[in-house]
Amino acid sequence: MKSFEKLVRHEGNDTLFRCMEISIVSTAMGVPLHLHAEGLRGTGKSTIMLAARQVLPTIRRVRGCQYNCDPERPHCPEHKDLSRAELLSIGIEEVPMPFLEISHSAKVGTVVGSIDLEELTSGSSKARLLPGTIPMANRGIIFIDEINRLAETSPEIADVLLAAMGTKPGRVKIEETGMKPVEMPVACSVWAASNPDEEPGALEDIRKQLADRFDLTVSMGRPTDPSAIVSILRKEGFAVPLGNQVRENLLRACERGTAEVPQFLDEIVAQLYIMFNLESLRSAEALRHVASVNAALMGRGVASIDDLIAVAQPCLRHRVEMNTLAQIIKYLAELKEGKKQSEVPAGASTTTKAAPRHQQQPASALDRLLSRVKESMESYRAGVTPSAKHSQDSKGGASDSGGGAKKPLDPMTTPLAAPPRVARSIPDLRLDELVRTEEELR
Ligand SMILES: [Zn+2]
């Protein structure tokens, strides 16, 4: 495994580093955040993800528990019903956050766990569970390389991942023929890497549902800064040990916990959800949560619009079209600069239609118009039955006919003549030409 110290962080992989840090802090807080890195072979996505296990924080668990039971909230079949005193007598220990890998040759039984049949047949009255990779990675991370290939060759493992990633915490079901299935909650973050340009293609095309389960999707880029390339060629890594710095920063963020999200930020997220037709509330929730963890990583106690801007791309790039994502980021940047209050930007998918020209008059002119309409309606109602609804026709339709003094005109019986002037469309009319009083019509 490559040393974390020797990794070169550049603009092409910086988002992956940041998203891994966000996922680690969130996992330590008990909220799994699933991360998918897409990119060409050689961009180092798997190397970076695997090296991250060197900087993981520790977790406290019930001593020896293979499922990493949190002493405050034990969940495994062995510990969940024990009293506080019983748990304390077993003891509490600090272990590195779990980091396990699911290989392409893995079988469902080894991934979810199985029931030890040998122990049953040997006359024991109690069945013993053999823990699988996913339950053992509880409160930690699971890594899967080339997840697009795995989704094609092992659809049953993809199904297991769907269940484990579907809710937070997710679930695993351990089944054995003829036995009652055992279900267990599991809170682990899934990190996956794939190359959409190689067989069998992008994960999104193979198993869209699985691709959607990832909270963060990162597209790997190449380094463009020559000094970063020189560092890679000379296998130098960073002058300042990156690992220590990252580890310390992670520990501080884990202690600090997620940053507070002020109400105006929630309102902005709600607005993004509506304006840009985000497909699910899940994406709005992910955006909010990830922004808050990002603020904690940056050493701030309160999240800001900068955090939304920083995480919008990995949170949304697999959920919206690319041009919508660009609009969202532009909109957030404009909000930050105070150019926008909270209106809909031009070209957004839910852009309001341009208002007809006569509605763009100042409010006072509109009020005058409305009061004249109201006036006309009242005089109309005074003369005819309320069910009649052709007030416009009875007024504007036959301006040159001499109707009764009080009674409005009946369009069915009113002779119509060509207007004295060339017809114009309604938006071209002046305000006082739109509505005529009975007086003017006569
Ligand atoms: Zn346990």
CSV table of N, CA, C and O and ligand atoms in Angstrom, one decimal, residues 62 65-70 74-80, ligand 1:
chain,number,residue,atom,x,y,z
A,62,VAL,N,-17.4,-1.9,22.2
A,62,VAL,CA,-17.5,-3.0,23.2
A,62,VAL,C,-16.3,-3.9,23.0
A,62,VAL,O,-16.1,-4.4,21.8
A,65,CYS,N,-15.9,-6.9,20.2
A,65,CYS,CA,-17.1,-7.0,19.3
A,65,CYS,C,-16.7,-7.0,17.9
A,65,CYS,O,-16.2,-5.9,17.4
A,66,GLN,N,-17.0,-8.0,17.1
A,66,GLN,CA,-16.7,-8.1,15.7
A,66,GLN,C,-17.5,-7.1,14.9
A,66,GLN,O,-17.2,-6.8,13.8
A,67,TYR,N,-18.7,-6.7,15.5
A,67,TYR,CA,-19.6,-5.8,14.8
A,67,TYR,C,-19.4,-4.4,15.2
A,67,TYR,O,-20.1,-3.5,14.9
A,68,ASN,N,-18.3,-4.1,16.0
A,68,ASN,CA,-18.0,-2.8,16.5
A,68,ASN,C,-19.1,-2.1,17.2
A,68,ASN,O,-19.5,-0.9,16.9
A,69,CYS,N,-19.8,-2.7,18.1
A,69,CYS,CA,-20.9,-2.2,18.9
A,69,CYS,C,-20.4,-0.9,19.6
A,69,CYS,O,-19.4,-0.9,20.3
A,70,ASP,N,-21.2,0.2,19.4
A,70,ASP,CA,-20.9,1.4,20.1
A,70,ASP,C,-21.4,1.2,21.5
A,70,ASP,O,-22.5,0.8,21.8
A,74,PRO,N,-25.4,-0.4,21.7
A,74,PRO,CA,-25.0,-1.7,21.1
A,74,PRO,C,-26.1,-2.2,20.2
A,74,PRO,O,-27.3,-2.1,20.5
A,75,HIS,N,-25.7,-2.8,19.1
A,75,HIS,CA,-26.7,-3.3,18.1
A,75,HIS,C,-26.6,-4.7,17.8
A,75,HIS,O,-27.5,-5.3,17.1
A,76,CYS,N,-25.5,-5.4,18.1
A,76,CYS,CA,-25.3,-6.7,17.5
A,76,CYS,C,-26.1,-7.7,18.4
A,76,CYS,O,-26.5,-7.4,19.5
A,77,PRO,N,-26.4,-8.9,17.8
A,77,PRO,CA,-27.3,-9.9,18.6
A,77,PRO,C,-26.7,-10.2,20.0
A,77,PRO,O,-27.5,-10.5,20.9
A,78,GLU,N,-25.4,-10.2,20.1
A,78,GLU,CA,-24.7,-10.6,21.3
A,78,GLU,C,-24.8,-9.5,22.4
A,78,GLU,O,-25.0,-9.8,23.6
A,79,HIS,N,-24.8,-8.2,22.0
A,79,HIS,CA,-24.7,-7.2,23.0
A,79,HIS,C,-25.9,-6.3,23.1
A,79,HIS,O,-26.0,-5.5,24.1
A,80,LYS,N,-26.9,-6.4,22.2
A,80,LYS,CA,-27.9,-5.3,22.1
A,80,LYS,C,-28.8,-5.4,23.4
A,80,LYS,O,-29.4,-4.4,23.7
B,1,ZN,ZN,-21.6,-6.2,19.7
